[in-house]
C-alpha atoms as an extended CHARMM CRD file, in Angstrom:
* protein
*
       184  EXT
         1         1  MET       CA             52.9990000000       40.8210000000       27.7620000000  PROA      1               0.0000000000
         2         2  GLY       CA             49.8200000000       41.5940000000       29.6940000000  PROA      2               0.0000000000
         3         3  GLN       CA             48.0700000000       42.5200000000       26.4430000000  PROA      3               0.0000000000
         4         4  GLY       CA             49.1450000000       39.2270000000       24.7620000000  PROA      4               0.0000000000
         5         5  ARG       CA             47.8830000000       37.1160000000       27.6420000000  PROA      5               0.0000000000
         6         6  ARG       CA             44.6160000000       38.9720000000       27.6360000000  PROA      6               0.0000000000
         7         7  LYS       CA             44.1140000000       38.2950000000       23.9060000000  PROA      7               0.0000000000
         8         8  ALA       CA             45.0160000000       34.6360000000       24.4040000000  PROA      8               0.0000000000
         9         9  ALA       CA             42.4820000000       34.3620000000       27.2420000000  PROA      9               0.0000000000
        10        10  ILE       CA             39.7820000000       35.9810000000       25.0760000000  PROA      10              0.0000000000
        11        11  TYR       CA             40.5490000000       33.6090000000       22.1830000000  PROA      11              0.0000000000
        12        12  ALA       CA             40.5250000000       30.6040000000       24.5230000000  PROA      12              0.0000000000
        13        13  PHE       CA             37.1590000000       31.7110000000       25.9160000000  PROA      13              0.0000000000
        14        14  ILE       CA             35.7110000000       32.1850000000       22.4210000000  PROA      14              0.0000000000
        15        15  LEU       CA             37.0220000000       28.7970000000       21.2990000000  PROA      15              0.0000000000
        16        16  THR       CA             35.6840000000       27.0360000000       24.4070000000  PROA      16              0.0000000000
        17        17  PHE       CA             32.2940000000       28.7590000000       24.1320000000  PROA      17              0.0000000000
        18        18  GLY       CA             32.1130000000       27.8980000000       20.4060000000  PROA      18              0.0000000000
        19        19  LEU       CA             32.8530000000       24.2310000000       21.0470000000  PROA      19              0.0000000000
        20        20  LEU       CA             30.2500000000       24.0100000000       23.8120000000  PROA      20              0.0000000000
        21        21  ALA       CA             27.6570000000       25.7680000000       21.6450000000  PROA      21              0.0000000000
        22        22  GLY       CA             28.4630000000       23.3900000000       18.7560000000  PROA      22              0.0000000000
        23        23  PHE       CA             27.9930000000       20.3230000000       20.9530000000  PROA      23              0.0000000000
        24        24  ALA       CA             24.6900000000       21.6930000000       22.2640000000  PROA      24              0.0000000000
        25        25  ILE       CA             23.3870000000       22.4310000000       18.7670000000  PROA      25              0.0000000000
        26        26  ARG       CA             24.4540000000       18.9830000000       17.5250000000  PROA      26              0.0000000000
        27        27  ALA       CA             22.6570000000       17.2960000000       20.4550000000  PROA      27              0.0000000000
        28        28  ASN       CA             19.4320000000       19.1520000000       19.5820000000  PROA      28              0.0000000000
        29        29  VAL       CA             19.7070000000       18.2240000000       15.8900000000  PROA      29              0.0000000000
        30        30  ASP       CA             20.1910000000       14.5620000000       16.8550000000  PROA      30              0.0000000000
        31        31  ARG       CA             17.1030000000       14.7300000000       19.0900000000  PROA      31              0.0000000000
        32        32  LEU       CA             15.0240000000       16.2240000000       16.2590000000  PROA      32              0.0000000000
        33        33  LEU       CA             16.0930000000       13.4460000000       13.8770000000  PROA      33              0.0000000000
        34        34  ALA       CA             15.3550000000       10.8180000000       16.5300000000  PROA      34              0.0000000000
        35        35  ARG       CA             11.8070000000       12.1610000000       16.8030000000  PROA      35              0.0000000000
        36        36  GLN       CA             11.3400000000       11.4560000000       13.0990000000  PROA      36              0.0000000000
        37        37  HSD       CA             12.4030000000        7.8440000000       13.5130000000  PROA      37              0.0000000000
        38        38  LEU       CA              9.2840000000        5.7160000000       13.1160000000  PROA      38              0.0000000000
        39        39  ALA       CA              8.2760000000        3.1510000000       15.6930000000  PROA      39              0.0000000000
        40        40  LEU       CA              7.2680000000        0.4000000000       13.2700000000  PROA      40              0.0000000000
        41        41  ALA       CA              5.3200000000       -2.7130000000       14.2330000000  PROA      41              0.0000000000
        42        42  GLU       CA              7.5810000000       -5.6990000000       14.7570000000  PROA      42              0.0000000000
        43        43  GLY       CA              6.9430000000       -8.7750000000       12.6250000000  PROA      43              0.0000000000
        44        44  ASP       CA              3.6660000000       -7.6100000000       11.0440000000  PROA      44              0.0000000000
        45        45  ARG       CA              4.4900000000       -6.6220000000        7.4700000000  PROA      45              0.0000000000
        46        46  ALA       CA              0.9250000000       -5.5330000000        6.6150000000  PROA      46              0.0000000000
        47        47  THR       CA              0.8980000000       -3.0880000000        9.5340000000  PROA      47              0.0000000000
        48        48  VAL       CA              4.3650000000       -1.8030000000        8.6620000000  PROA      48              0.0000000000
        49        49  ALA       CA              3.2620000000       -1.2050000000        5.0420000000  PROA      49              0.0000000000
        50        50  LEU       CA              0.3050000000        0.8010000000        6.3300000000  PROA      50              0.0000000000
        51        51  GLN       CA              2.5500000000        2.7230000000        8.7550000000  PROA      51              0.0000000000
        52        52  LEU       CA              5.0360000000        3.5770000000        5.9930000000  PROA      52              0.0000000000
        53        53  PHE       CA              2.2600000000        4.7640000000        3.6890000000  PROA      53              0.0000000000
        54        54  GLU       CA              0.6790000000        6.8810000000        6.3960000000  PROA      54              0.0000000000
        55        55  ALA       CA              3.9460000000        8.4080000000        7.6090000000  PROA      55              0.0000000000
        56        56  PHE       CA              5.5040000000        9.2120000000        4.2420000000  PROA      56              0.0000000000
        57        57  CYS       CA              2.7490000000        9.3730000000        1.6240000000  PROA      57              0.0000000000
        58        58  ILE       CA             -0.1170000000       10.7760000000        3.6810000000  PROA      58              0.0000000000
        59        59  GLY       CA              2.4730000000       12.9430000000        5.4620000000  PROA      59              0.0000000000
        60        60  ALA       CA              3.5070000000       14.3850000000        2.0680000000  PROA      60              0.0000000000
        61        61  LEU       CA             -0.1540000000       14.9200000000        1.1530000000  PROA      61              0.0000000000
        62        62  ARG       CA             -0.6560000000       16.9340000000        4.3450000000  PROA      62              0.0000000000
        63        63  GLY       CA              2.4540000000       19.0240000000        3.6450000000  PROA      63              0.0000000000
        64        64  LYS       CA              4.5290000000       17.2920000000        6.3120000000  PROA      64              0.0000000000
        65        65  PRO       CA              6.7950000000       14.9250000000        4.3870000000  PROA      65              0.0000000000
        66        66  LEU       CA              9.2260000000       12.9970000000        6.5540000000  PROA      66              0.0000000000
        67        67  ASP       CA             12.8470000000       12.3920000000        5.7120000000  PROA      67              0.0000000000
        68        68  PRO       CA             13.1500000000        8.6080000000        5.1980000000  PROA      68              0.0000000000
        69        69  GLN       CA             16.8320000000        8.5310000000        6.1770000000  PROA      69              0.0000000000
        70        70  PRO       CA             16.4050000000        8.0790000000        9.9710000000  PROA      70              0.0000000000
        71        71  SER       CA             14.0530000000        5.0870000000        9.5500000000  PROA      71              0.0000000000
        72        72  LEU       CA             14.8470000000        3.4490000000        6.2100000000  PROA      72              0.0000000000
        73        73  LYS       CA             17.8650000000        2.3420000000        4.1760000000  PROA      73              0.0000000000
        74        74  PRO       CA             18.5790000000        3.7140000000        0.6900000000  PROA      74              0.0000000000
        75        75  ALA       CA             18.5740000000        1.4290000000       -2.3300000000  PROA      75              0.0000000000
        76        76  ASN       CA             18.9550000000        2.1720000000       -5.9990000000  PROA      76              0.0000000000
        77        77  LEU       CA             16.7550000000       -0.0540000000       -8.1170000000  PROA      77              0.0000000000
        78        78  GLN       CA             16.7030000000        0.4990000000      -11.8690000000  PROA      78              0.0000000000
        79        79  GLY       CA             18.1070000000        4.0120000000      -11.4710000000  PROA      79              0.0000000000
        80        80  GLU       CA             15.3160000000        5.0530000000       -9.1190000000  PROA      80              0.0000000000
        81        81  ALA       CA             15.8640000000        6.1980000000       -5.5500000000  PROA      81              0.0000000000
        82        82  ILE       CA             14.1020000000        3.6810000000       -3.3200000000  PROA      82              0.0000000000
        83        83  TRP       CA             14.0820000000        3.3850000000        0.4420000000  PROA      83              0.0000000000
        84        84  TYR       CA             13.5570000000        0.0220000000        2.1120000000  PROA      84              0.0000000000
        85        85  GLU       CA             12.7620000000       -1.1250000000        5.6110000000  PROA      85              0.0000000000
        86        86  PRO       CA             15.2870000000       -3.9120000000        6.3320000000  PROA      86              0.0000000000
        87        87  GLY       CA             13.1440000000       -5.7790000000        8.8630000000  PROA      87              0.0000000000
        88        88  THR       CA             10.2870000000       -6.3050000000        6.4020000000  PROA      88              0.0000000000
        89        89  ASP       CA             11.8440000000       -5.7480000000        2.9420000000  PROA      89              0.0000000000
        90        90  LEU       CA              9.0470000000       -3.2890000000        2.1690000000  PROA      90              0.0000000000
        91        91  HSD       CA             10.1020000000       -0.3840000000        0.0340000000  PROA      91              0.0000000000
        92        92  LEU       CA              9.1120000000        3.2260000000       -0.3440000000  PROA      92              0.0000000000
        93        93  SER       CA              9.3380000000        5.2490000000       -3.5200000000  PROA      93              0.0000000000
        94        94  LEU       CA              9.1650000000        9.0130000000       -3.0590000000  PROA      94              0.0000000000
        95        95  LYS       CA              8.7700000000       10.9760000000       -6.2710000000  PROA      95              0.0000000000
        96        96  LEU       CA              7.6110000000       14.1540000000       -4.6060000000  PROA      96              0.0000000000
        97        97  PRO       CA              5.7150000000       16.2760000000       -5.3860000000  PROA      97              0.0000000000
        98        98  LEU       CA              3.9450000000       13.8430000000       -7.7420000000  PROA      98              0.0000000000
        99        99  THR       CA              3.7480000000       10.3540000000       -6.2570000000  PROA      99              0.0000000000
       100       100  CYS       CA              4.5820000000        8.2180000000       -3.2690000000  PROA      100             0.0000000000
       101       101  SER       CA              4.2120000000        4.4590000000       -3.0000000000  PROA      101             0.0000000000
       102       102  VAL       CA              4.8790000000        1.4980000000       -0.7310000000  PROA      102             0.0000000000
       103       103  SER       CA              5.4640000000       -1.9570000000       -2.1920000000  PROA      103             0.0000000000
       104       104  ASP       CA              6.3430000000       -5.5050000000       -1.2330000000  PROA      104             0.0000000000
       105       105  ALA       CA              8.0750000000       -6.2170000000       -4.5640000000  PROA      105             0.0000000000
       106       106  LEU       CA             11.3350000000       -7.2070000000       -2.8260000000  PROA      106             0.0000000000
       107       107  ARG       CA              9.5470000000       -9.9490000000       -0.8460000000  PROA      107             0.0000000000
       108       108  PRO       CA              5.8040000000      -10.3930000000       -1.5000000000  PROA      108             0.0000000000
       109       109  LEU       CA              3.3190000000      -10.3810000000        1.3490000000  PROA      109             0.0000000000
       110       110  SER       CA              1.6120000000      -13.6540000000        2.1890000000  PROA      110             0.0000000000
       111       111  ALA       CA             -2.0730000000      -14.0850000000        1.2860000000  PROA      111             0.0000000000
       112       112  PRO       CA             -3.2250000000      -13.3750000000        4.8920000000  PROA      112             0.0000000000
       113       113  GLU       CA             -0.9740000000      -10.2780000000        5.0350000000  PROA      113             0.0000000000
       114       114  LYS       CA             -2.4480000000       -9.0240000000        1.7440000000  PROA      114             0.0000000000
       115       115  GLU       CA             -5.9770000000       -9.4700000000        3.1200000000  PROA      115             0.0000000000
       116       116  ARG       CA             -5.1220000000       -7.6070000000        6.3270000000  PROA      116             0.0000000000
       117       117  LEU       CA             -3.4720000000       -4.8080000000        4.3620000000  PROA      117             0.0000000000
       118       118  ALA       CA             -6.4470000000       -4.4380000000        1.9920000000  PROA      118             0.0000000000
       119       119  LYS       CA             -8.8690000000       -4.2430000000        4.9380000000  PROA      119             0.0000000000
       120       120  ALA       CA             -6.6590000000       -1.7900000000        6.8370000000  PROA      120             0.0000000000
       121       121  ILE       CA             -6.3860000000        0.4440000000        3.7570000000  PROA      121             0.0000000000
       122       122  ALA       CA            -10.1560000000        0.4470000000        3.2120000000  PROA      122             0.0000000000
       123       123  ASP       CA            -10.6460000000        1.3400000000        6.9030000000  PROA      123             0.0000000000
       124       124  SER       CA             -7.9700000000        4.0790000000        6.8120000000  PROA      124             0.0000000000
       125       125  ILE       CA             -8.9300000000        5.9070000000        3.6060000000  PROA      125             0.0000000000
       126       126  PRO       CA            -11.9260000000        7.7600000000        5.1580000000  PROA      126             0.0000000000
       127       127  VAL       CA             -9.7100000000        8.8790000000        8.0480000000  PROA      127             0.0000000000
       128       128  TRP       CA             -6.7110000000        9.8960000000        5.9290000000  PROA      128             0.0000000000
       129       129  THR       CA             -8.5400000000       11.3830000000        2.9670000000  PROA      129             0.0000000000
       130       130  PRO       CA            -12.2680000000       11.9190000000        3.4910000000  PROA      130             0.0000000000
       131       131  GLU       CA            -12.3090000000       13.8940000000        0.2230000000  PROA      131             0.0000000000
       132       132  LEU       CA            -11.7020000000       10.6900000000       -1.7420000000  PROA      132             0.0000000000
       133       133  SER       CA            -14.3540000000        8.1770000000       -2.6940000000  PROA      133             0.0000000000
       134       134  PRO       CA            -14.1270000000        4.6170000000       -4.0410000000  PROA      134             0.0000000000
       135       135  ARG       CA            -13.8860000000        4.3720000000       -7.8000000000  PROA      135             0.0000000000
       136       136  VAL       CA            -14.1660000000        1.2710000000       -9.9470000000  PROA      136             0.0000000000
       137       137  PRO       CA            -11.0700000000        1.3380000000      -12.1640000000  PROA      137             0.0000000000
       138       138  ASP       CA            -10.9250000000       -0.1900000000      -15.6120000000  PROA      138             0.0000000000
       139       139  ASP       CA            -10.1100000000       -3.9020000000      -15.6540000000  PROA      139             0.0000000000
       140       140  LEU       CA             -6.3890000000       -3.9700000000      -16.3750000000  PROA      140             0.0000000000
       141       141  GLY       CA             -5.8060000000       -7.6440000000      -15.5790000000  PROA      141             0.0000000000
       142       142  PHE       CA             -4.6550000000       -7.1860000000      -11.9760000000  PROA      142             0.0000000000
       143       143  PHE       CA             -5.5540000000       -9.7330000000       -9.3190000000  PROA      143             0.0000000000
       144       144  VAL       CA             -6.8130000000       -6.8300000000       -7.1780000000  PROA      144             0.0000000000
       145       145  LEU       CA             -7.1600000000       -3.2030000000       -8.2700000000  PROA      145             0.0000000000
       146       146  LYS       CA             -8.8820000000       -0.6670000000       -6.0190000000  PROA      146             0.0000000000
       147       147  ALA       CA             -8.9150000000        3.1000000000       -6.2900000000  PROA      147             0.0000000000
       148       148  TRP       CA            -10.0930000000        6.0640000000       -4.2580000000  PROA      148             0.0000000000
       149       149  THR       CA            -10.0820000000        9.3760000000       -6.1180000000  PROA      149             0.0000000000
       150       150  THR       CA            -11.4930000000       12.8680000000       -6.1420000000  PROA      150             0.0000000000
       151       151  PRO       CA            -14.8400000000       13.2280000000       -7.9020000000  PROA      151             0.0000000000
       152       152  ASP       CA            -15.0570000000       14.0220000000      -11.6240000000  PROA      152             0.0000000000
       153       153  ASP       CA            -16.2960000000       17.5410000000      -10.8540000000  PROA      153             0.0000000000
       154       154  HSD       CA            -13.4100000000       18.3070000000       -8.4790000000  PROA      154             0.0000000000
       155       155  PRO       CA            -11.9160000000       21.7490000000       -9.2550000000  PROA      155             0.0000000000
       156       156  LYS       CA             -8.3490000000       20.4110000000       -9.4270000000  PROA      156             0.0000000000
       157       157  PRO       CA             -6.9620000000       17.5800000000      -11.5640000000  PROA      157             0.0000000000
       158       158  ARG       CA             -7.8890000000       14.1310000000      -10.2830000000  PROA      158             0.0000000000
       159       159  TRP       CA             -5.6980000000       12.6270000000       -7.5930000000  PROA      159             0.0000000000
       160       160  GLY       CA             -6.0670000000        9.6660000000       -5.3080000000  PROA      160             0.0000000000
       161       161  ILE       CA             -4.8870000000        6.3750000000       -3.8980000000  PROA      161             0.0000000000
       162       162  VAL       CA             -4.5700000000        3.1000000000       -5.7960000000  PROA      162             0.0000000000
       163       163  MET       CA             -3.9310000000       -0.3500000000       -4.3660000000  PROA      163             0.0000000000
       164       164  SER       CA             -2.9250000000       -3.0250000000       -6.8370000000  PROA      164             0.0000000000
       165       165  GLN       CA             -1.9350000000       -6.6460000000       -6.4660000000  PROA      165             0.0000000000
       166       166  VAL       CA             -0.4390000000       -8.1320000000       -9.5920000000  PROA      166             0.0000000000
       167       167  GLU       CA             -1.0130000000      -11.7990000000       -8.7630000000  PROA      167             0.0000000000
       168       168  GLU       CA             -2.3780000000      -13.6970000000       -5.7810000000  PROA      168             0.0000000000
       169       169  SER       CA              0.7940000000      -15.7430000000       -5.2680000000  PROA      169             0.0000000000
       170       170  GLY       CA              3.9760000000      -16.7570000000       -7.0260000000  PROA      170             0.0000000000
       171       171  PRO       CA              7.2330000000      -15.0330000000       -7.9450000000  PROA      171             0.0000000000
       172       172  ASN       CA              5.5070000000      -12.1090000000       -9.6830000000  PROA      172             0.0000000000
       173       173  ALA       CA              2.9270000000      -11.4950000000       -6.9480000000  PROA      173             0.0000000000
       174       174  PHE       CA              3.4470000000       -8.0740000000       -5.4560000000  PROA      174             0.0000000000
       175       175  THR       CA              1.3180000000       -5.3470000000       -3.9200000000  PROA      175             0.0000000000
       176       176  VAL       CA              1.7020000000       -1.5960000000       -4.4910000000  PROA      176             0.0000000000
       177       177  LEU       CA             -0.0950000000        1.1290000000       -2.5720000000  PROA      177             0.0000000000
       178       178  SER       CA              0.3130000000        4.4470000000       -4.3940000000  PROA      178             0.0000000000
       179       179  LEU       CA             -0.7160000000        8.0170000000       -3.8090000000  PROA      179             0.0000000000
       180       180  GLY       CA             -0.9290000000       10.3610000000       -6.7540000000  PROA      180             0.0000000000
       181       181  LEU       CA             -0.6180000000       13.7540000000       -5.0770000000  PROA      181             0.0000000000
       182       182  PRO       CA             -2.7880000000       16.7240000000       -6.0100000000  PROA      182             0.0000000000
       183       183  HSD       CA             -1.1650000000       19.2080000000       -8.3830000000  PROA      183             0.0000000000
       184       184  ASP       CA             -2.2140000000       22.1730000000      -10.4630000000  PROA      184             0.0000000000
């Protein structure tokens, strides 16, 4: 009987220790995921678009892609995995390792928001990607089309950032900010 009680006490200790260790590990995992949760600007859709692009797209460019799950909600539009920010209806498309984009196609930005976003992007490009320079893209019939790319003599295939606005206003007016990531 003494041997049986001893084994039971050892098993109870192991089980108790395992449960406590499991709770401790789970608490640390939750804290790590909470750190990834983005503190997005409230009510300013242009700023949120810029924050999403910087966190996810520029993060992927720098080799530190974030998991969108803690901050965004999944959506499946036209068979494509899309993440959206419910407070602003902005969406993020991650097609890593090739492209990343942020768009207002679910609910277009207002004209003042589009202006603020365009200015903020132009101000942020030299900070995010000093290796890119402005490029005049071909006229493809967009309301606004701006691009920043690597130079023609860059040793790797061209990559860069493109901002396009399809129309100034109306039901088809949307803005897309895309990053074509470098690849070999």
